């Protein structure tokens, strides 16, 4: 199955003005990808891919309106009827506009919903906390699972306190350091060493939190440590696996700020996937990434896992062709810690019931996948 991830930045407009908004330089224009552009993109992609995962993004994607989204689902249905392609939808929203109608729509079409929400720190940088919480209640009432993504924006951020907030509400949670993009460009930079230490301290408590909720980054790193595939784009060599369509029709590798200096053409004129990936912007991005990866391969023991990291982070830190410093420190430190802890848990046969439910799940799945009589014995013991 050949899969492509589509970051569909359906509009630049947004009803919030978060202090660290990555999209602020686009000016919150009230623009929108047209249904014709959407259909053309899917039509081009289905000649090269048979699995299309659309991540609806923005701006605030819900500002595009429910009737637009209903029409977009008709476009998808039409495309699926004339090909064997599978299309899945996710959406990343600030959650403030979710009402019962939106919640039923997401449920009906099987959307995976991610809410950008900073928990106990939300009022400081994002605001409209009550509205976001109400949106989440609507999703719960519709029987929909969702997760939250919180930005760690400053030194005062308490990772553990925020995890407790989400754990008490039984909401899966992930966090990400603030990137120096858009409005955040002029904000003070995070201290990477402190951030890495905070992540490790939280991981150690999370591991044994038997009533805990999922933390996606931890689960992904554990899975990688146990030999599973990386599900993080920055560890998966994204070229040719991602495409982003902006509200003004420009195509990019993804929706991140740094890679927007490498456009892949415009949806109105491009005629094939090959044309997108052989555009001048795509070639420059690829060549720069290959240069960086050569350096990674020569110097980094984690190259097979990380594959040279994220082009956007490299651009932000040291330039596309160069190895970033902070990101690598964070990845190596956190991954090393998580892999050592998980291997020890496996070696010591720690009882499943003493572990966080997500840890249990990842372990049982990974150990069964490893195969072989010894590993199956371990897995059997765990799965009981
Ligand atoms: S970060 Fe997202 S929710 Fe906040 S202002 Fe920017 S587009 Fe809107
Ligand atoms: S450039 Fe970075 S953020 Fe964008 S798809 Fe690639 S790895 Fe992911
Ligand atoms: S040097 Fe950094 S970006 Fe390169 S493979 Fe290693 S961890 Fe990844």
Short mmCIF file of C-alpha atoms and ligand atoms in Angstrom, two decimals:
data_model
loop_
_atom_site.label_atom_id
_atom_site.label_comp_id
_atom_site.label_asym_id
_atom_site.label_seq_id
_atom_site.Cartn_x
_atom_site.Cartn_y
_atom_site.Cartn_z
CA UNK A 1 0.00 0.00 0.00
CA UNK A 2 1.45 3.34 -1.02
CA UNK A 3 0.35 6.03 1.37
CA UNK A 4 0.46 9.81 1.23
CA UNK A 5 -0.24 12.26 4.04
CA UNK A 6 -1.99 15.41 2.84
CA UNK A 7 -1.80 18.49 5.06
CA UNK A 8 -4.76 20.47 3.82
CA UNK A 9 -4.48 24.04 5.03
CA UNK A 10 -8.02 24.75 4.02
CA UNK A 11 -8.09 28.39 5.17
CA UNK A 12 -5.74 30.94 6.71
CA UNK A 13 -8.45 32.58 8.78
CA UNK A 14 -8.86 31.82 12.47
CA UNK A 15 -11.12 32.98 15.28
CA UNK A 16 -8.19 32.97 17.77
CA UNK A 17 -4.94 34.93 17.89
CA UNK A 18 -2.61 32.67 19.90
CA UNK A 19 0.52 34.48 21.05
CA UNK A 20 2.79 31.89 19.37
CA UNK A 21 0.69 31.36 16.21
CA UNK A 22 2.75 29.64 13.48
CA UNK A 23 0.42 31.02 10.81
CA UNK A 24 0.35 34.70 11.82
CA UNK A 25 2.42 35.89 8.86
CA UNK A 26 -0.32 34.74 6.47
CA UNK A 27 -2.46 37.53 7.96
CA UNK A 28 -5.52 35.36 8.86
CA UNK A 29 -6.94 35.96 5.37
CA UNK A 30 -10.48 34.80 4.84
CA UNK A 31 -9.53 32.52 1.92
CA UNK A 32 -10.39 28.89 1.25
CA UNK A 33 -9.27 25.97 -0.89
CA UNK A 34 -12.01 25.43 -3.48
CA UNK A 35 -13.81 22.12 -3.96
CA UNK A 36 -12.43 22.02 -7.52
CA UNK A 37 -8.86 22.36 -6.21
CA UNK A 38 -9.54 19.65 -3.62
CA UNK A 39 -10.95 17.28 -6.25
CA UNK A 40 -8.03 17.95 -8.58
CA UNK A 41 -5.49 17.19 -5.84
CA UNK A 42 -7.19 13.87 -5.00
CA UNK A 43 -7.46 12.97 -8.70
CA UNK A 44 -3.74 13.54 -9.20
CA UNK A 45 -2.77 11.67 -6.04
CA UNK A 46 -4.80 8.54 -6.77
CA UNK A 47 -2.65 7.79 -9.83
CA UNK A 48 0.39 7.33 -7.54
CA UNK A 49 -1.05 6.39 -4.15
CA UNK A 50 -3.77 4.01 -2.99
CA UNK A 51 -4.08 5.36 0.57
CA UNK A 52 -4.66 9.05 1.14
CA UNK A 53 -4.74 10.40 4.69
CA UNK A 54 -6.02 13.96 4.78
CA UNK A 55 -5.14 16.10 7.79
CA UNK A 56 -7.45 19.11 7.70
CA UNK A 57 -5.52 22.07 9.04
CA UNK A 58 -5.37 25.87 8.79
CA UNK A 59 -5.67 28.61 10.20
CA UNK A 60 -8.71 27.19 11.90
CA UNK A 61 -10.19 24.56 9.55
CA UNK A 62 -13.70 24.80 11.03
CA UNK A 63 -13.85 28.42 9.77
CA UNK A 64 -14.26 26.87 6.29
CA UNK A 65 -17.80 25.97 7.38
CA UNK A 66 -19.75 22.74 7.84
CA UNK A 67 -21.42 22.95 4.43
CA UNK A 68 -17.98 23.11 2.76
CA UNK A 69 -16.87 20.01 4.68
CA UNK A 70 -20.05 18.13 3.69
CA UNK A 71 -19.34 18.97 0.03
CA UNK A 72 -15.73 17.84 0.50
CA UNK A 73 -16.98 14.45 1.76
CA UNK A 74 -19.08 14.16 -1.43
CA UNK A 75 -15.93 14.81 -3.46
CA UNK A 76 -14.11 12.06 -1.54
CA UNK A 77 -17.02 9.65 -2.10
CA UNK A 78 -16.95 10.37 -5.85
CA UNK A 79 -13.20 9.75 -5.97
CA UNK A 80 -13.51 6.47 -4.04
CA UNK A 81 -16.29 5.27 -6.35
CA UNK A 82 -14.13 5.65 -9.44
CA UNK A 83 -10.93 4.12 -7.98
CA UNK A 84 -9.73 1.66 -5.35
CA UNK A 85 -8.18 4.39 -3.22
CA UNK A 86 -8.81 4.53 0.54
CA UNK A 87 -9.26 8.00 2.03
CA UNK A 88 -9.09 8.76 5.75
CA UNK A 89 -9.62 12.10 7.44
CA UNK A 90 -8.12 13.74 10.51
CA UNK A 91 -8.53 17.30 11.65
CA UNK A 92 -6.45 19.57 13.88
CA UNK A 93 -8.68 22.29 15.34
CA UNK A 94 -8.65 24.75 18.21
CA UNK A 95 -11.96 23.18 19.25
CA UNK A 96 -13.75 26.44 20.05
CA UNK A 97 -16.27 26.14 17.20
CA UNK A 98 -17.25 22.51 17.77
CA UNK A 99 -20.98 22.17 18.38
CA UNK A 100 -23.28 19.12 18.22
CA UNK A 101 -23.53 19.38 14.42
CA UNK A 102 -19.76 19.34 13.94
CA UNK A 103 -19.40 16.49 16.45
CA UNK A 104 -22.01 14.38 14.60
CA UNK A 105 -20.30 15.16 11.29
CA UNK A 106 -16.91 13.98 12.60
CA UNK A 107 -18.50 10.85 14.00
CA UNK A 108 -20.38 10.07 10.79
CA UNK A 109 -17.28 10.39 8.58
CA UNK A 110 -14.83 8.73 10.99
CA UNK A 111 -12.62 11.78 11.53
CA UNK A 112 -9.74 11.51 13.97
CA UNK A 113 -9.92 14.76 15.91
CA UNK A 114 -6.95 16.52 17.45
CA UNK A 115 -7.54 19.59 19.60
CA UNK A 116 -4.84 22.21 19.98
CA UNK A 117 -5.22 23.05 23.65
CA UNK A 118 -2.66 23.88 26.32
CA UNK A 119 -4.53 22.58 29.39
CA UNK A 120 -3.59 24.47 32.56
CA UNK A 121 -1.53 26.88 30.43
CA UNK A 122 -4.22 27.55 27.85
CA UNK A 123 -5.35 31.02 28.96
CA UNK A 124 -1.82 32.35 28.91
CA UNK A 125 -1.15 31.83 25.20
CA UNK A 126 -4.37 30.73 23.49
CA UNK A 127 -7.45 31.87 25.52
CA UNK A 128 -11.12 30.86 24.95
CA UNK A 129 -10.50 27.92 27.30
CA UNK A 130 -14.18 27.53 28.23
CA UNK A 131 -15.24 27.34 24.60
CA UNK A 132 -12.61 24.69 23.87
CA UNK A 133 -13.72 22.63 26.86
CA UNK A 134 -17.34 22.92 25.68
CA UNK A 135 -16.26 21.71 22.22
CA UNK A 136 -14.63 18.67 23.82
CA UNK A 137 -17.84 17.92 25.74
CA UNK A 138 -19.72 17.90 22.42
CA UNK A 139 -17.24 15.37 21.04
CA UNK A 140 -17.64 13.19 24.13
CA UNK A 141 -21.43 13.39 23.88
CA UNK A 142 -21.18 12.18 20.27
CA UNK A 143 -19.08 9.21 21.47
CA UNK A 144 -15.95 10.41 19.70
CA UNK A 145 -12.41 9.76 20.89
CA UNK A 146 -10.03 12.66 20.48
CA UNK A 147 -6.67 13.81 21.74
CA UNK A 148 -5.11 17.13 22.68
CA UNK A 149 -1.84 18.64 21.57
CA UNK A 150 -0.31 21.17 23.96
CA UNK A 151 2.50 23.55 23.11
CA UNK A 152 5.26 23.97 25.68
CA UNK A 153 5.91 27.66 25.28
CA UNK A 154 8.11 28.84 28.14
CA UNK A 155 10.23 27.93 31.13
CA UNK A 156 7.32 28.32 33.54
CA UNK A 157 5.54 25.43 31.86
CA UNK A 158 4.88 22.51 34.22
CA UNK A 159 4.73 19.36 32.12
CA UNK A 160 3.67 17.11 34.96
CA UNK A 161 0.93 19.42 36.22
CA UNK A 162 -0.44 19.59 32.70
CA UNK A 163 -0.31 15.81 32.27
CA UNK A 164 -2.33 15.46 35.54
CA UNK A 165 -4.92 17.89 34.15
CA UNK A 166 -5.45 15.72 31.07
CA UNK A 167 -5.22 12.43 32.99
CA UNK A 168 -7.98 13.54 35.38
CA UNK A 169 -10.17 14.37 32.40
CA UNK A 170 -9.24 11.05 30.72
CA UNK A 171 -8.11 12.85 27.57
CA UNK A 172 -5.14 11.51 25.57
CA UNK A 173 -2.46 14.14 25.40
CA UNK A 174 0.72 15.01 23.59
CA UNK A 175 3.02 17.98 23.81
CA UNK A 176 5.47 19.71 21.57
CA UNK A 177 8.02 22.44 22.14
CA UNK A 178 7.12 25.80 20.64
CA UNK A 179 8.74 26.27 17.23
CA UNK A 180 10.27 29.61 16.30
CA UNK A 181 7.80 30.21 13.50
CA UNK A 182 5.28 32.97 12.78
CA UNK A 183 4.48 35.02 15.87
CA UNK A 184 6.84 32.87 17.99
CA UNK A 185 9.92 34.02 16.05
CA UNK A 186 10.57 36.87 18.47
CA UNK A 187 9.64 35.00 21.64
CA UNK A 188 12.32 33.70 24.06
CA UNK A 189 13.70 30.29 23.07
CA UNK A 190 13.12 27.20 25.19
CA UNK A 191 16.02 25.78 27.20
CA UNK A 192 16.46 22.39 25.53
CA UNK A 193 18.29 20.73 28.43
CA UNK A 194 15.57 21.68 30.92
CA UNK A 195 12.87 20.57 28.50
CA UNK A 196 14.56 17.20 27.94
CA UNK A 197 14.88 16.69 31.71
CA UNK A 198 11.20 17.57 32.24
CA UNK A 199 10.20 15.07 29.53
CA UNK A 200 12.27 12.33 31.18
CA UNK A 201 10.84 13.08 34.64
CA UNK A 202 7.30 12.88 33.25
CA UNK A 203 8.04 9.67 31.34
CA UNK A 204 9.30 7.94 34.50
CA UNK A 205 6.07 8.76 36.34
CA UNK A 206 3.86 8.07 33.32
CA UNK A 207 5.30 4.56 32.88
CA UNK A 208 3.77 3.38 36.15
CA UNK A 209 0.64 5.55 36.14
CA UNK A 210 -1.89 2.71 36.08
CA UNK A 211 -4.80 5.15 35.65
CA UNK A 212 -2.90 7.27 33.16
CA UNK A 213 -3.75 8.43 29.66
CA UNK A 214 -1.80 8.08 26.44
CA UNK A 215 1.10 10.42 25.67
CA UNK A 216 1.68 9.93 21.96
CA UNK A 217 5.38 10.90 21.79
CA UNK A 218 6.23 8.45 24.57
CA UNK A 219 4.22 5.68 22.89
CA UNK A 220 5.93 6.29 19.53
CA UNK A 221 9.42 6.26 21.02
CA UNK A 222 8.64 3.07 22.94
CA UNK A 223 7.37 1.45 19.77
CA UNK A 224 10.58 2.39 17.93
CA UNK A 225 12.68 1.06 20.81
CA UNK A 226 10.83 -2.25 20.50
CA UNK A 227 11.59 -2.50 16.78
CA UNK A 228 8.33 -1.08 15.42
CA UNK A 229 8.01 1.47 12.63
CA UNK A 230 8.30 5.12 13.45
CA UNK A 231 5.02 6.94 13.12
CA UNK A 232 6.64 10.34 13.57
CA UNK A 233 7.24 12.20 10.31
CA UNK A 234 10.56 13.58 11.53
CA UNK A 235 11.89 10.01 11.80
CA UNK A 236 10.46 8.76 8.53
CA UNK A 237 12.20 10.61 5.70
CA UNK A 238 9.09 12.49 4.61
CA UNK A 239 9.99 13.29 0.99
CA UNK A 240 7.39 11.79 -1.35
CA UNK A 241 5.18 10.76 1.57
CA UNK A 242 3.75 14.20 2.38
CA UNK A 243 2.11 16.94 0.36
CA UNK A 244 0.48 20.12 1.59
CA UNK A 245 -2.06 22.32 -0.16
CA UNK A 246 -2.34 25.91 1.07
CA UNK A 247 -5.45 28.04 0.95
CA UNK A 248 -3.86 30.13 -1.86
CA UNK A 249 -3.37 26.99 -3.98
CA UNK A 250 0.39 26.59 -3.45
CA UNK A 251 1.70 23.07 -2.89
CA UNK A 252 4.45 22.37 -0.37
CA UNK A 253 6.07 19.41 1.33
CA UNK A 254 4.07 20.11 4.49
CA UNK A 255 2.45 23.00 6.27
CA UNK A 256 5.50 24.11 8.22
CA UNK A 257 6.94 27.59 7.88
CA UNK A 258 10.56 26.78 6.96
CA UNK A 259 9.72 24.44 4.07
CA UNK A 260 7.40 27.07 2.57
CA UNK A 261 10.54 28.52 0.94
CA UNK A 262 10.47 25.39 -1.28
CA UNK A 263 7.11 25.44 -3.13
CA UNK A 264 6.12 22.45 -5.29
CA UNK A 265 3.96 24.49 -7.73
CA UNK A 266 0.31 25.51 -7.70
CA UNK A 267 -2.64 23.14 -7.77
CA UNK A 268 -4.27 25.15 -10.58
CA UNK A 269 -1.41 24.51 -13.01
CA UNK A 270 0.28 21.27 -11.89
CA UNK A 271 -0.67 18.19 -13.93
CA UNK A 272 0.84 15.21 -12.09
CA UNK A 273 2.45 14.01 -8.86
CA UNK A 274 5.70 13.64 -10.78
CA UNK A 275 5.52 17.31 -11.73
CA UNK A 276 5.07 18.30 -8.03
CA UNK A 277 8.05 16.24 -6.87
CA UNK A 278 10.28 17.32 -9.72
CA UNK A 279 9.51 21.02 -9.26
CA UNK A 280 12.44 23.32 -8.58
CA UNK A 281 11.37 23.74 -4.92
CA UNK A 282 11.05 19.98 -4.35
CA UNK A 283 14.47 19.29 -5.90
CA UNK A 284 16.17 21.99 -3.79
CA UNK A 285 14.50 20.63 -0.64
CA UNK A 286 15.53 17.07 -1.49
CA UNK A 287 19.12 17.99 -2.34
CA UNK A 288 19.54 19.98 0.89
CA UNK A 289 18.07 17.10 2.93
CA UNK A 290 20.35 14.57 1.22
CA UNK A 291 23.36 16.74 2.15
CA UNK A 292 22.20 16.82 5.78
CA UNK A 293 21.54 13.10 5.87
CA UNK A 294 25.04 12.34 4.58
CA UNK A 295 26.43 14.22 7.59
CA UNK A 296 24.02 12.40 9.90
CA UNK A 297 24.99 9.01 8.48
CA UNK A 298 28.67 9.68 9.06
CA UNK A 299 28.32 10.97 12.59
CA UNK A 300 25.18 9.75 14.32
CA UNK A 301 24.54 6.37 15.94
CA UNK A 302 20.79 6.99 15.66
CA UNK A 303 20.73 7.53 11.90
CA UNK A 304 18.85 4.29 11.14
CA UNK A 305 16.10 5.38 13.53
CA UNK A 306 15.97 9.08 12.81
CA UNK A 307 16.80 9.10 9.07
CA UNK A 308 18.18 12.63 9.30
CA UNK A 309 15.28 14.29 11.08
CA UNK A 310 12.99 17.09 9.95
CA UNK A 311 13.92 19.52 7.16
CA UNK A 312 11.87 22.28 8.77
CA UNK A 313 13.67 21.95 12.12
CA UNK A 314 17.03 21.91 10.35
CA UNK A 315 16.08 25.10 8.44
CA UNK A 316 15.02 26.78 11.70
CA UNK A 317 18.15 25.81 13.62
CA UNK A 318 21.19 25.64 11.35
CA UNK A 319 20.05 25.57 7.73
CA UNK A 320 18.64 22.75 5.60
CA UNK A 321 22.01 21.11 4.85
CA UNK A 322 23.20 21.08 8.45
CA UNK A 323 22.51 18.95 11.49
CA UNK A 324 20.39 20.76 14.08
CA UNK A 325 21.75 20.96 17.62
CA UNK A 326 18.80 21.30 19.99
CA UNK A 327 16.53 18.87 18.20
CA UNK A 328 19.23 16.19 18.08
CA UNK A 329 20.03 16.62 21.75
CA UNK A 330 16.36 16.27 22.62
CA UNK A 331 15.76 13.26 20.37
CA UNK A 332 18.87 11.39 21.44
CA UNK A 333 18.45 12.09 25.16
CA UNK A 334 14.77 11.19 25.31
CA UNK A 335 15.00 8.18 23.00
CA UNK A 336 18.01 6.74 24.86
CA UNK A 337 16.22 7.08 28.19
CA UNK A 338 12.95 5.57 26.95
CA UNK A 339 14.60 2.65 25.16
CA UNK A 340 16.71 1.76 28.21
CA UNK A 341 13.69 1.86 30.52
CA UNK A 342 11.54 -0.25 28.20
CA UNK A 343 14.22 -2.85 27.65
CA UNK A 344 14.65 -3.17 31.41
CA UNK A 345 10.90 -3.62 31.87
CA UNK A 346 10.95 -6.43 29.30
CA UNK A 347 14.04 -8.06 30.85
CA UNK A 348 12.57 -7.85 34.37
CA UNK A 349 9.15 -9.11 33.20
CA UNK A 350 7.45 -6.31 35.12
CA UNK A 351 3.78 -7.34 35.60
CA UNK A 352 1.48 -5.62 33.11
CA UNK A 353 -0.88 -4.47 35.82
CA UNK A 354 1.85 -2.30 37.29
CA UNK A 355 2.12 -0.29 34.07
CA UNK A 356 0.33 2.58 32.35
CA UNK A 357 -2.43 1.20 30.05
CA UNK A 358 -0.74 2.67 26.94
CA UNK A 359 2.57 1.06 27.92
CA UNK A 360 0.76 -2.26 28.27
CA UNK A 361 -0.77 -1.91 24.82
CA UNK A 362 2.46 -0.97 23.06
CA UNK A 363 4.39 -3.73 24.82
CA UNK A 364 1.88 -6.47 24.10
CA UNK A 365 1.62 -5.48 20.45
CA UNK A 366 5.35 -5.10 19.94
CA UNK A 367 6.28 -8.31 21.72
CA UNK A 368 3.78 -10.34 19.74
CA UNK A 369 5.05 -8.76 16.51
CA UNK A 370 8.67 -9.67 17.37
CA UNK A 371 7.77 -13.36 17.00
CA UNK A 372 10.00 -16.31 17.90
CA UNK A 373 9.26 -18.72 20.75
CA UNK A 374 11.05 -16.75 23.43
CA UNK A 375 9.44 -13.48 22.53
CA UNK A 376 6.04 -15.10 22.28
CA UNK A 377 6.44 -16.48 25.78
CA UNK A 378 7.19 -12.99 27.00
CA UNK A 379 4.25 -11.63 25.06
CA UNK A 380 1.92 -14.36 26.36
CA UNK A 381 2.91 -13.53 29.90
CA UNK A 382 2.21 -9.89 29.27
CA UNK A 383 -0.99 -10.26 27.32
CA UNK A 384 -2.79 -12.25 30.04
S1 LIG B 1 -2.15 28.79 16.47
FE1 LIG B 1 -3.91 27.92 15.39
S2 LIG B 1 -5.66 28.37 16.70
FE2 LIG B 1 -4.01 29.74 17.33
S3 LIG B 1 -4.31 31.62 16.16
FE3 LIG B 1 -2.89 30.36 14.99
S4 LIG B 1 -4.17 29.21 13.57
FE4 LIG B 1 -5.51 30.03 15.18
S1 LIG B 2 9.44 18.72 6.96
FE1 LIG B 2 9.39 18.05 9.09
S2 LIG B 2 7.32 18.51 9.86
FE2 LIG B 2 7.28 18.56 7.60
S3 LIG B 2 6.62 16.46 7.02
FE3 LIG B 2 8.87 16.55 6.95
S4 LIG B 2 9.51 15.81 8.96
FE4 LIG B 2 7.36 16.37 9.14
S1 LIG B 3 22.28 13.80 13.84
FE1 LIG B 3 20.27 14.44 14.63
S2 LIG B 3 18.99 14.65 12.81
FE2 LIG B 3 20.78 13.47 12.22
S3 LIG B 3 20.15 11.29 12.46
FE3 LIG B 3 21.14 11.95 14.38
S4 LIG B 3 19.48 12.62 15.71
FE4 LIG B 3 18.70 12.58 13.60
#
